[in-house]
Amino acid sequence: MKNLLRDIRRSPRFMTGFLIFLFILLVSILYPLLSPGDPLAMIGRGTFAAPGTYVSLYDATSAKTETLLLPDADDKRLAAAMSDADRAAMINYFTLSGVAIDDLDPQDTDRMIELWQEIFDENNMPKMTNAQRRDFRNLDKRLKELQASDTLYVMDMGEDGEYEQRGSVSKTDYVNASAVANAKTLLLGTDNFGRDTLRELIYATGTSLLVGLVAGIVATLIGLSLGLLAGYMGGIADDVIMFVTNLFTVIPGFVLLILISSSVSQDMRGPSLVAVIIGLTSWPWTTRSVRAQVVSLRNRDHVNLSKLSGHSMLRIVLSDILPYVASYVVMAFILQVSSGILAEAQLSMLGLGPKTTTTPTLGLMMNWAMLYSAHTNGSWWAYFPVILTITLISFSLNLMNTGLDQVFNPTLRD
């Protein structure tokens, strides 16, 4: 056993996969302990808030300010205030006015403003519709306001219902973010429901790992038990078990999984039940592989000696056969865990995963992102970290499996 553990520790593939999986597992366990709370709590009313640090504007107006004269502050402010629609409207005006703009970069704010101020004439806009003239005048007015306004005034409603000036904010006034009473850093922004995506992702990872582990245990136990019985007993028992196994093999496993999952109401489909359903449809290939190995072992000398000694079938199977297939069972379990996580993600993408109101999973996060078109509106933080997490989990488990295969099968060693 010591030599086996030493060989496993010396396997670079296994150790790499193990460390990746261990890191993901520890984060999914420790984060909820250090930062408890409801992962599905809606902290925002908007959808798909971009990653970043958000400070309360209401509290910022009451915080102590410092005067900073930062270079290019006005240019950056103006560039941020101009939307893509504004830039497209300016390009449209230049085109209608006959201005050559072949070398004009719409993102060059200084050049765009300079050319606009030079060309725009609200009293001379021929070949334009009334709606276009109105839009261009409004755009010009907004650009002038952005450039001219140096101070914003903070108003407060008094007891008599009249607004009173509470203070003012200058362009050169800056507030230290730590001085603002309410600030929140969202490393992965929010999802379509206004929920913290990072918190949701970590909790979902833990749930999906639990689903994979339960599904792997169920599938491995069923496959191991049936494979041992079929391989050792042979005869009618072998024929019956293999008939059922072949029946499940002929029917596509994922189709069977969909049929079973869809027959259960969503309110009853918790992560544990979904995991059991996945396990109940994933055991056939484990059964066939274990049976093939047991058939080659049941006539070995040490097994025949146990039979002659009068040992029971259970003792022979557990003591003389199981240790020889244990290495394969461990590798089969690792693959079953990986396939269980992927199966849950596939089910949830189809809306047949765990119920959506209590516990997030990686598949449910993908389902929500797809339903609310995160992939088309540029909200990458709602789906890409989920894809990356699923990929890392599957990659780490497969690395562990191939590493163990090299350890248990000397012919595969370099």
CSV table of C-alpha atoms in Angstrom, one decimal:
chain,number,residue,atom,x,y,z
A,1,MET,CA,0.0,0.0,0.0
A,2,LYS,CA,2.9,2.4,0.8
A,3,ASN,CA,4.4,1.7,-2.6
A,4,LEU,CA,1.1,2.3,-4.3
A,5,LEU,CA,0.6,5.6,-2.5
A,6,ARG,CA,4.1,6.7,-3.3
A,7,ASP,CA,3.6,5.9,-7.0
A,8,ILE,CA,0.3,7.9,-7.0
A,9,ARG,CA,2.1,10.9,-5.4
A,10,ARG,CA,4.8,10.7,-8.0
A,11,SER,CA,2.3,10.8,-10.9
A,12,PRO,CA,2.3,14.3,-12.3
A,13,ARG,CA,-1.0,13.9,-14.0
A,14,PHE,CA,-2.8,12.7,-11.0
A,15,MET,CA,-1.3,15.3,-8.7
A,16,THR,CA,-2.1,18.1,-11.1
A,17,GLY,CA,-5.7,17.0,-11.4
A,18,PHE,CA,-6.0,16.4,-7.7
A,19,LEU,CA,-4.7,19.9,-6.8
A,20,ILE,CA,-7.1,21.6,-9.2
A,21,PHE,CA,-10.0,19.5,-7.9
A,22,LEU,CA,-9.0,20.1,-4.3
A,23,PHE,CA,-8.8,23.8,-4.8
A,24,ILE,CA,-12.3,24.0,-6.3
A,25,LEU,CA,-13.6,21.7,-3.6
A,26,LEU,CA,-12.1,23.8,-0.8
A,27,VAL,CA,-13.4,27.1,-2.2
A,28,SER,CA,-16.9,25.6,-2.5
A,29,ILE,CA,-16.7,24.5,1.1
A,30,LEU,CA,-14.9,27.4,2.8
A,31,TYR,CA,-16.5,30.3,1.0
A,32,PRO,CA,-20.0,29.6,2.3
A,33,LEU,CA,-18.6,29.3,5.9
A,34,LEU,CA,-16.7,32.6,5.7
A,35,SER,CA,-19.4,34.5,3.8
A,36,PRO,CA,-22.8,32.9,4.7
A,37,GLY,CA,-25.9,34.2,3.0
A,38,ASP,CA,-28.5,33.4,0.4
A,39,PRO,CA,-26.8,32.8,-3.0
A,40,LEU,CA,-30.1,33.7,-4.7
A,41,ALA,CA,-30.6,36.9,-2.9
A,42,MET,CA,-31.3,39.7,-5.4
A,43,ILE,CA,-29.0,42.6,-4.5
A,44,GLY,CA,-29.8,44.6,-7.7
A,45,ARG,CA,-32.9,45.5,-9.6
A,46,GLY,CA,-31.2,45.8,-12.9
A,47,THR,CA,-29.9,42.9,-15.0
A,48,PHE,CA,-26.4,41.9,-15.9
A,49,ALA,CA,-24.5,44.6,-14.0
A,50,ALA,CA,-20.9,44.5,-15.2
A,51,PRO,CA,-18.0,43.5,-12.9
A,52,GLY,CA,-16.6,46.3,-10.8
A,53,THR,CA,-16.9,48.3,-7.6
A,54,TYR,CA,-20.2,50.0,-7.0
A,55,VAL,CA,-20.5,52.9,-4.5
A,56,SER,CA,-23.6,54.6,-3.3
A,57,LEU,CA,-24.0,58.0,-5.0
A,58,TYR,CA,-26.3,59.0,-2.1
A,59,ASP,CA,-23.6,58.4,0.5
A,60,ALA,CA,-20.9,59.8,-1.8
A,61,THR,CA,-22.5,63.2,-1.7
A,62,SER,CA,-22.1,63.3,2.1
A,63,ALA,CA,-18.6,62.0,2.2
A,64,LYS,CA,-15.5,64.2,2.6
A,65,THR,CA,-14.1,65.3,-0.7
A,66,GLU,CA,-10.6,66.1,-1.9
A,67,THR,CA,-9.7,68.4,-4.8
A,68,LEU,CA,-7.6,66.5,-7.5
A,69,LEU,CA,-6.5,67.9,-10.8
A,70,LEU,CA,-6.0,64.8,-12.8
A,71,PRO,CA,-4.7,65.1,-16.4
A,72,ASP,CA,-7.2,64.3,-19.2
A,73,ALA,CA,-10.0,64.1,-16.7
A,74,ASP,CA,-12.4,66.1,-18.9
A,75,ASP,CA,-11.5,64.1,-22.0
A,76,LYS,CA,-12.1,60.8,-20.2
A,77,ARG,CA,-15.4,62.1,-18.7
A,78,LEU,CA,-16.6,63.2,-22.1
A,79,ALA,CA,-15.5,60.0,-23.8
A,80,ALA,CA,-17.4,58.0,-21.1
A,81,ALA,CA,-20.5,60.1,-21.5
A,82,MET,CA,-20.7,59.7,-25.2
A,83,SER,CA,-22.6,56.5,-26.1
A,84,ASP,CA,-22.1,54.5,-29.2
A,85,ALA,CA,-25.4,55.9,-30.5
A,86,ASP,CA,-24.1,59.4,-30.1
A,87,ARG,CA,-20.9,58.6,-32.0
A,88,ALA,CA,-23.0,56.9,-34.8
A,89,ALA,CA,-25.3,60.0,-35.0
A,90,MET,CA,-22.2,62.2,-35.4
A,91,ILE,CA,-20.8,60.0,-38.1
A,92,ASN,CA,-24.3,60.1,-39.8
A,93,TYR,CA,-24.3,63.9,-39.6
A,94,PHE,CA,-20.8,64.2,-41.1
A,95,THR,CA,-21.9,61.9,-44.0
A,96,LEU,CA,-25.0,63.8,-44.7
A,97,SER,CA,-23.0,67.1,-44.6
A,98,GLY,CA,-20.6,65.7,-47.3
A,99,VAL,CA,-17.6,65.7,-44.9
A,100,ALA,CA,-14.8,63.2,-45.8
A,101,ILE,CA,-14.5,60.8,-42.8
A,102,ASP,CA,-12.6,57.9,-44.3
A,103,ASP,CA,-9.8,58.2,-41.8
A,104,LEU,CA,-12.0,59.2,-38.8
A,105,ASP,CA,-12.0,56.9,-35.9
A,106,PRO,CA,-15.3,57.0,-34.0
A,107,GLN,CA,-13.5,56.2,-30.8
A,108,ASP,CA,-11.3,59.3,-31.1
A,109,THR,CA,-13.3,61.6,-28.9
A,110,ASP,CA,-11.2,64.7,-29.3
A,111,ARG,CA,-11.2,64.5,-33.1
A,112,MET,CA,-15.0,63.8,-33.2
A,113,ILE,CA,-15.8,66.8,-30.9
A,114,GLU,CA,-13.4,69.1,-32.8
A,115,LEU,CA,-14.9,68.2,-36.1
A,116,TRP,CA,-18.4,68.5,-34.7
A,117,GLN,CA,-17.8,72.0,-33.4
A,118,GLU,CA,-16.2,73.0,-36.7
A,119,ILE,CA,-19.0,71.6,-39.0
A,120,PHE,CA,-22.3,71.6,-37.0
A,121,ASP,CA,-24.6,74.5,-37.9
A,122,GLU,CA,-28.2,74.1,-36.6
A,123,ASN,CA,-29.5,76.7,-39.1
A,124,ASN,CA,-28.0,75.0,-42.1
A,125,MET,CA,-29.0,71.3,-42.3
A,126,PRO,CA,-30.2,70.6,-45.9
A,127,LYS,CA,-31.1,67.2,-47.2
A,128,MET,CA,-32.2,66.1,-43.7
A,129,THR,CA,-35.6,65.2,-42.3
A,130,ASN,CA,-37.2,67.1,-39.5
A,131,ALA,CA,-36.6,64.2,-37.2
A,132,GLN,CA,-32.9,64.1,-38.0
A,133,ARG,CA,-32.6,67.9,-37.5
A,134,ARG,CA,-34.2,67.6,-34.1
A,135,ASP,CA,-32.0,64.7,-33.0
A,136,PHE,CA,-28.8,66.5,-34.2
A,137,ARG,CA,-29.8,69.7,-32.3
A,138,ASN,CA,-30.5,67.6,-29.1
A,139,LEU,CA,-27.1,65.9,-29.5
A,140,ASP,CA,-25.4,69.3,-29.9
A,141,LYS,CA,-27.1,70.6,-26.8
A,142,ARG,CA,-26.1,67.6,-24.8
A,143,LEU,CA,-22.5,67.8,-25.9
A,144,LYS,CA,-22.4,71.5,-24.9
A,145,GLU,CA,-23.9,70.8,-21.5
A,146,LEU,CA,-21.3,68.1,-20.9
A,147,GLN,CA,-18.5,70.5,-21.8
A,148,ALA,CA,-19.8,73.6,-20.1
A,149,SER,CA,-21.1,72.2,-16.8
A,150,ASP,CA,-18.5,72.4,-14.0
A,151,THR,CA,-20.7,71.9,-11.0
A,152,LEU,CA,-23.6,69.6,-10.1
A,153,TYR,CA,-26.0,70.7,-7.4
A,154,VAL,CA,-27.4,68.3,-4.9
A,155,MET,CA,-31.0,69.1,-4.0
A,156,ASP,CA,-33.0,67.9,-1.0
A,157,MET,CA,-36.8,68.0,-0.5
A,158,GLY,CA,-37.8,69.9,2.6
A,159,GLU,CA,-40.7,69.4,4.9
A,160,ASP,CA,-42.8,71.8,2.8
A,161,GLY,CA,-42.2,69.8,-0.3
A,162,GLU,CA,-39.9,72.4,-1.8
A,163,TYR,CA,-36.4,71.4,-3.1
A,164,GLU,CA,-33.5,73.0,-1.3
A,165,GLN,CA,-29.8,73.0,-2.2
A,166,ARG,CA,-28.0,70.6,0.0
A,167,GLY,CA,-24.6,70.9,-1.6
A,168,SER,CA,-22.7,70.9,-4.8
A,169,VAL,CA,-20.2,68.7,-6.6
A,170,SER,CA,-17.4,70.1,-8.7
A,171,LYS,CA,-15.6,68.3,-11.5
A,172,THR,CA,-12.5,68.4,-9.4
A,173,ASP,CA,-14.1,66.8,-6.3
A,174,TYR,CA,-13.1,63.3,-5.5
A,175,VAL,CA,-14.2,60.9,-2.8
A,176,ASN,CA,-12.1,58.1,-1.4
A,177,ALA,CA,-14.1,54.9,-2.0
A,178,SER,CA,-13.4,53.6,1.5
A,179,ALA,CA,-15.0,56.8,3.0
A,180,VAL,CA,-18.3,55.9,1.3
A,181,ALA,CA,-20.7,54.2,3.8
A,182,ASN,CA,-22.0,51.7,1.2
A,183,ALA,CA,-19.8,50.2,-1.4
A,184,LYS,CA,-19.9,46.7,-3.0
A,185,THR,CA,-17.3,45.0,-5.1
A,186,LEU,CA,-18.8,42.6,-7.6
A,187,LEU,CA,-15.9,40.7,-9.2
A,188,LEU,CA,-18.3,38.9,-11.6
A,189,GLY,CA,-21.1,41.5,-11.7
A,190,THR,CA,-24.7,40.3,-11.4
A,191,ASP,CA,-26.8,37.9,-13.4
A,192,ASN,CA,-30.2,38.5,-15.1
A,193,PHE,CA,-32.0,38.6,-11.7
A,194,GLY,CA,-29.6,41.1,-10.1
A,195,ARG,CA,-27.8,38.4,-8.0
A,196,ASP,CA,-24.1,38.3,-7.1
A,197,THR,CA,-22.7,36.0,-9.8
A,198,LEU,CA,-19.5,35.1,-7.9
A,199,ARG,CA,-21.4,34.0,-4.8
A,200,GLU,CA,-23.9,32.2,-7.0
A,201,LEU,CA,-21.1,30.5,-8.9
A,202,ILE,CA,-19.3,29.2,-5.8
A,203,TYR,CA,-22.5,27.9,-4.2
A,204,ALA,CA,-23.5,26.3,-7.6
A,205,THR,CA,-20.1,24.6,-7.8
A,206,GLY,CA,-20.6,23.0,-4.4
A,207,THR,CA,-24.1,21.8,-5.4
A,208,SER,CA,-22.9,20.4,-8.7
A,209,LEU,CA,-20.0,18.6,-7.0
A,210,LEU,CA,-22.5,17.1,-4.5
A,211,VAL,CA,-24.7,16.0,-7.4
A,212,GLY,CA,-21.7,14.4,-9.2
A,213,LEU,CA,-20.5,12.6,-6.0
A,214,VAL,CA,-23.9,11.2,-5.2
A,215,ALA,CA,-24.5,10.2,-8.8
A,216,GLY,CA,-21.1,8.6,-8.9
A,217,ILE,CA,-21.6,6.7,-5.7
A,218,VAL,CA,-25.0,5.4,-6.8
A,219,ALA,CA,-23.8,4.4,-10.3
A,220,THR,CA,-20.6,2.8,-9.1
A,221,LEU,CA,-22.4,0.8,-6.3
A,222,ILE,CA,-25.0,-0.5,-8.7
A,223,GLY,CA,-22.5,-1.3,-11.5
A,224,LEU,CA,-20.0,-2.9,-9.1
A,225,SER,CA,-22.7,-5.1,-7.4
A,226,LEU,CA,-24.2,-6.3,-10.6
A,227,GLY,CA,-20.9,-6.8,-12.3
A,228,LEU,CA,-19.5,-8.9,-9.4
A,229,LEU,CA,-22.7,-11.1,-9.2
A,230,ALA,CA,-22.9,-11.6,-13.0
A,231,GLY,CA,-19.2,-12.4,-13.4
A,232,TYR,CA,-18.9,-14.7,-10.4
A,233,MET,CA,-22.2,-16.6,-10.5
A,234,GLY,CA,-22.5,-17.0,-14.3
A,235,GLY,CA,-25.3,-19.1,-15.7
A,236,ILE,CA,-28.9,-17.8,-15.5
A,237,ALA,CA,-28.0,-15.0,-13.1
A,238,ASP,CA,-25.4,-13.8,-15.6
A,239,ASP,CA,-27.8,-14.0,-18.5
A,240,VAL,CA,-30.5,-12.1,-16.6
A,241,ILE,CA,-28.2,-9.3,-15.4
A,242,MET,CA,-26.6,-8.9,-18.8
A,243,PHE,CA,-30.0,-8.8,-20.5
A,244,VAL,CA,-31.0,-5.9,-18.3
A,245,THR,CA,-27.7,-4.3,-18.7
A,246,ASN,CA,-27.8,-4.6,-22.5
A,247,LEU,CA,-31.4,-3.2,-22.4
A,248,PHE,CA,-30.2,-0.1,-20.7
A,249,THR,CA,-27.2,0.1,-23.0
A,250,VAL,CA,-29.3,0.0,-26.1
A,251,ILE,CA,-31.5,2.9,-24.9
A,252,PRO,CA,-29.5,6.1,-25.0
A,253,GLY,CA,-28.7,7.0,-21.4
A,254,PHE,CA,-29.4,10.7,-21.8
A,255,VAL,CA,-32.8,10.1,-23.4
A,256,LEU,CA,-33.7,7.8,-20.5
A,257,LEU,CA,-32.5,10.4,-18.1
A,258,ILE,CA,-34.7,13.1,-19.8
A,259,LEU,CA,-37.8,10.8,-19.6
A,260,ILE,CA,-37.3,10.0,-15.9
A,261,SER,CA,-36.5,13.6,-14.9
A,262,SER,CA,-39.5,15.0,-16.9
A,263,SER,CA,-41.8,12.6,-15.2
A,264,VAL,CA,-41.0,14.2,-11.8
A,265,SER,CA,-42.5,17.6,-11.0
A,266,GLN,CA,-40.1,20.5,-10.7
A,267,ASP,CA,-41.0,21.1,-7.0
A,268,MET,CA,-39.8,17.6,-6.2
A,269,ARG,CA,-36.6,17.7,-8.2
A,270,GLY,CA,-34.0,18.7,-5.7
A,271,PRO,CA,-30.3,18.2,-6.2
A,272,SER,CA,-30.3,14.9,-4.3
A,273,LEU,CA,-33.1,13.4,-6.3
A,274,VAL,CA,-31.6,14.5,-9.6
A,275,ALA,CA,-28.3,13.0,-8.5
A,276,VAL,CA,-30.0,9.7,-7.8
A,277,ILE,CA,-31.8,9.7,-11.1
A,278,ILE,CA,-28.5,10.3,-12.9
A,279,GLY,CA,-26.9,7.5,-11.0
A,280,LEU,CA,-29.7,5.1,-11.8
A,281,THR,CA,-29.1,5.7,-15.6
A,282,SER,CA,-25.3,5.6,-15.6
A,283,TRP,CA,-24.3,2.2,-14.3
A,284,PRO,CA,-24.4,-0.2,-17.3
A,285,TRP,CA,-20.9,0.4,-18.7
A,286,THR,CA,-19.5,-0.1,-15.2
A,287,THR,CA,-21.4,-3.3,-14.8
A,288,ARG,CA,-20.1,-4.7,-18.2
A,289,SER,CA,-16.5,-3.7,-17.4
A,290,VAL,CA,-16.5,-5.2,-13.9
A,291,ARG,CA,-18.1,-8.4,-15.1
A,292,ALA,CA,-15.4,-8.8,-17.8
A,293,GLN,CA,-12.7,-8.6,-15.1
A,294,VAL,CA,-14.5,-10.9,-12.7
A,295,VAL,CA,-14.9,-13.6,-15.3
A,296,SER,CA,-11.2,-13.6,-15.8
A,297,LEU,CA,-10.6,-13.9,-12.0
A,298,ARG,CA,-13.2,-16.5,-10.9
A,299,ASN,CA,-11.2,-19.5,-12.0
A,300,ARG,CA,-7.9,-18.3,-10.5
A,301,ASP,CA,-6.1,-20.7,-8.1
A,302,HIS,CA,-6.7,-18.5,-5.0
A,303,VAL,CA,-10.4,-18.3,-5.8
A,304,ASN,CA,-10.7,-22.1,-6.4
A,305,LEU,CA,-8.8,-22.7,-3.1
A,306,SER,CA,-11.3,-20.5,-1.2
A,307,LYS,CA,-14.2,-22.5,-2.8
A,308,LEU,CA,-12.6,-25.8,-1.7
A,309,SER,CA,-12.1,-24.4,1.8
A,310,GLY,CA,-15.9,-23.9,2.0
A,311,HIS,CA,-15.9,-20.1,2.2
A,312,SER,CA,-19.2,-18.4,1.4
A,313,MET,CA,-19.8,-16.6,-2.0
A,314,LEU,CA,-19.9,-13.2,-0.2
A,315,ARG,CA,-16.5,-13.8,1.4
A,316,ILE,CA,-14.9,-15.0,-1.8
A,317,VAL,CA,-16.2,-12.0,-3.8
A,318,LEU,CA,-15.2,-9.5,-1.1
A,319,SER,CA,-11.9,-11.0,-0.1
A,320,ASP,CA,-10.5,-12.8,-3.2
A,321,ILE,CA,-12.0,-10.8,-6.2
A,322,LEU,CA,-12.9,-7.3,-5.1
A,323,PRO,CA,-9.3,-6.3,-4.2
A,324,TYR,CA,-8.2,-7.2,-7.8
A,325,VAL,CA,-10.8,-4.9,-9.4
A,326,ALA,CA,-10.6,-2.1,-6.7
A,327,SER,CA,-8.3,0.0,-8.8
A,328,TYR,CA,-10.7,-0.1,-11.8
A,329,VAL,CA,-13.6,0.7,-9.5
A,330,VAL,CA,-11.8,3.8,-8.2
A,331,MET,CA,-11.2,5.0,-11.8
A,332,ALA,CA,-14.8,4.2,-12.8
A,333,PHE,CA,-16.0,6.2,-9.8
A,334,ILE,CA,-14.0,9.3,-10.8
A,335,LEU,CA,-15.4,9.1,-14.4
A,336,GLN,CA,-18.9,8.6,-13.0
A,337,VAL,CA,-18.5,11.8,-10.9
A,338,SER,CA,-17.4,13.8,-14.0
A,339,SER,CA,-20.2,12.4,-16.1
A,340,GLY,CA,-22.7,13.1,-13.3
A,341,ILE,CA,-21.7,16.8,-13.2
A,342,LEU,CA,-22.0,17.1,-17.0
A,343,ALA,CA,-25.3,15.2,-17.0
A,344,GLU,CA,-26.8,17.7,-14.5
A,345,ALA,CA,-25.6,20.6,-16.6
A,346,GLN,CA,-27.2,19.1,-19.7
A,347,LEU,CA,-30.5,18.5,-17.8
A,348,SER,CA,-30.6,22.0,-16.4
A,349,MET,CA,-29.9,23.5,-19.8
A,350,LEU,CA,-33.1,21.8,-20.9
A,351,GLY,CA,-35.0,23.0,-17.9
A,352,LEU,CA,-35.2,19.5,-16.3
A,353,GLY,CA,-32.6,20.0,-13.6
A,354,PRO,CA,-33.2,20.8,-9.9
A,355,LYS,CA,-35.9,23.3,-9.0
A,356,THR,CA,-34.8,26.9,-9.6
A,357,THR,CA,-36.0,28.6,-6.5
A,358,THR,CA,-33.8,27.2,-3.7
A,359,THR,CA,-30.3,26.0,-4.8
A,360,PRO,CA,-28.2,27.1,-7.8
A,361,THR,CA,-26.2,24.7,-9.9
A,362,LEU,CA,-23.8,25.2,-12.7
A,363,GLY,CA,-26.4,23.9,-15.2
A,364,LEU,CA,-29.1,26.3,-13.9
A,365,MET,CA,-26.7,29.2,-14.2
A,366,MET,CA,-26.1,28.3,-17.8
A,367,ASN,CA,-29.9,27.9,-18.3
A,368,TRP,CA,-30.6,31.4,-16.9
A,369,ALA,CA,-27.8,33.0,-19.0
A,370,MET,CA,-29.2,31.3,-22.1
A,371,LEU,CA,-32.8,32.3,-21.4
A,372,TYR,CA,-31.9,35.9,-20.9
A,373,SER,CA,-29.5,36.1,-23.9
A,374,ALA,CA,-26.4,36.8,-22.0
A,375,HIS,CA,-24.3,35.4,-24.9
A,376,THR,CA,-25.8,37.9,-27.3
A,377,ASN,CA,-25.8,41.1,-25.2
A,378,GLY,CA,-22.1,40.8,-24.2
A,379,SER,CA,-22.7,39.7,-20.6
A,380,TRP,CA,-19.8,37.2,-20.6
A,381,TRP,CA,-19.6,37.1,-16.8
A,382,ALA,CA,-22.9,35.3,-16.6
A,383,TYR,CA,-21.8,32.2,-18.5
A,384,PHE,CA,-18.1,32.1,-19.2
A,385,PRO,CA,-17.0,31.5,-15.6
A,386,VAL,CA,-19.6,28.7,-15.4
A,387,ILE,CA,-18.1,27.1,-18.6
A,388,LEU,CA,-14.6,27.5,-17.2
A,389,THR,CA,-15.6,25.9,-13.9
A,390,ILE,CA,-17.2,22.9,-15.5
A,391,THR,CA,-14.2,22.5,-17.8
A,392,LEU,CA,-11.7,22.7,-14.9
A,393,ILE,CA,-13.7,20.1,-12.9
A,394,SER,CA,-13.9,17.7,-15.8
A,395,PHE,CA,-10.3,18.3,-16.8
A,396,SER,CA,-9.0,17.7,-13.2
A,397,LEU,CA,-11.1,14.5,-12.8
A,398,ASN,CA,-9.9,13.1,-16.2
A,399,LEU,CA,-6.3,14.0,-15.3
A,400,MET,CA,-6.7,12.0,-12.0
A,401,ASN,CA,-8.2,9.1,-13.9
A,402,THR,CA,-5.4,8.9,-16.5
A,403,GLY,CA,-2.8,9.3,-13.7
A,404,LEU,CA,-4.2,6.4,-11.8
A,405,ASP,CA,-4.4,4.4,-15.0
A,406,GLN,CA,-0.7,4.8,-15.5
A,407,VAL,CA,0.0,3.8,-11.9
A,408,PHE,CA,-2.3,0.7,-11.9
A,409,ASN,CA,-1.3,-0.3,-15.5
A,410,PRO,CA,2.6,-0.5,-15.8
A,411,THR,CA,2.4,-1.0,-19.5
A,412,LEU,CA,1.2,2.6,-19.9
A,413,ARG,CA,4.1,4.1,-18.0
A,414,ASP,CA,6.6,6.2,-19.9
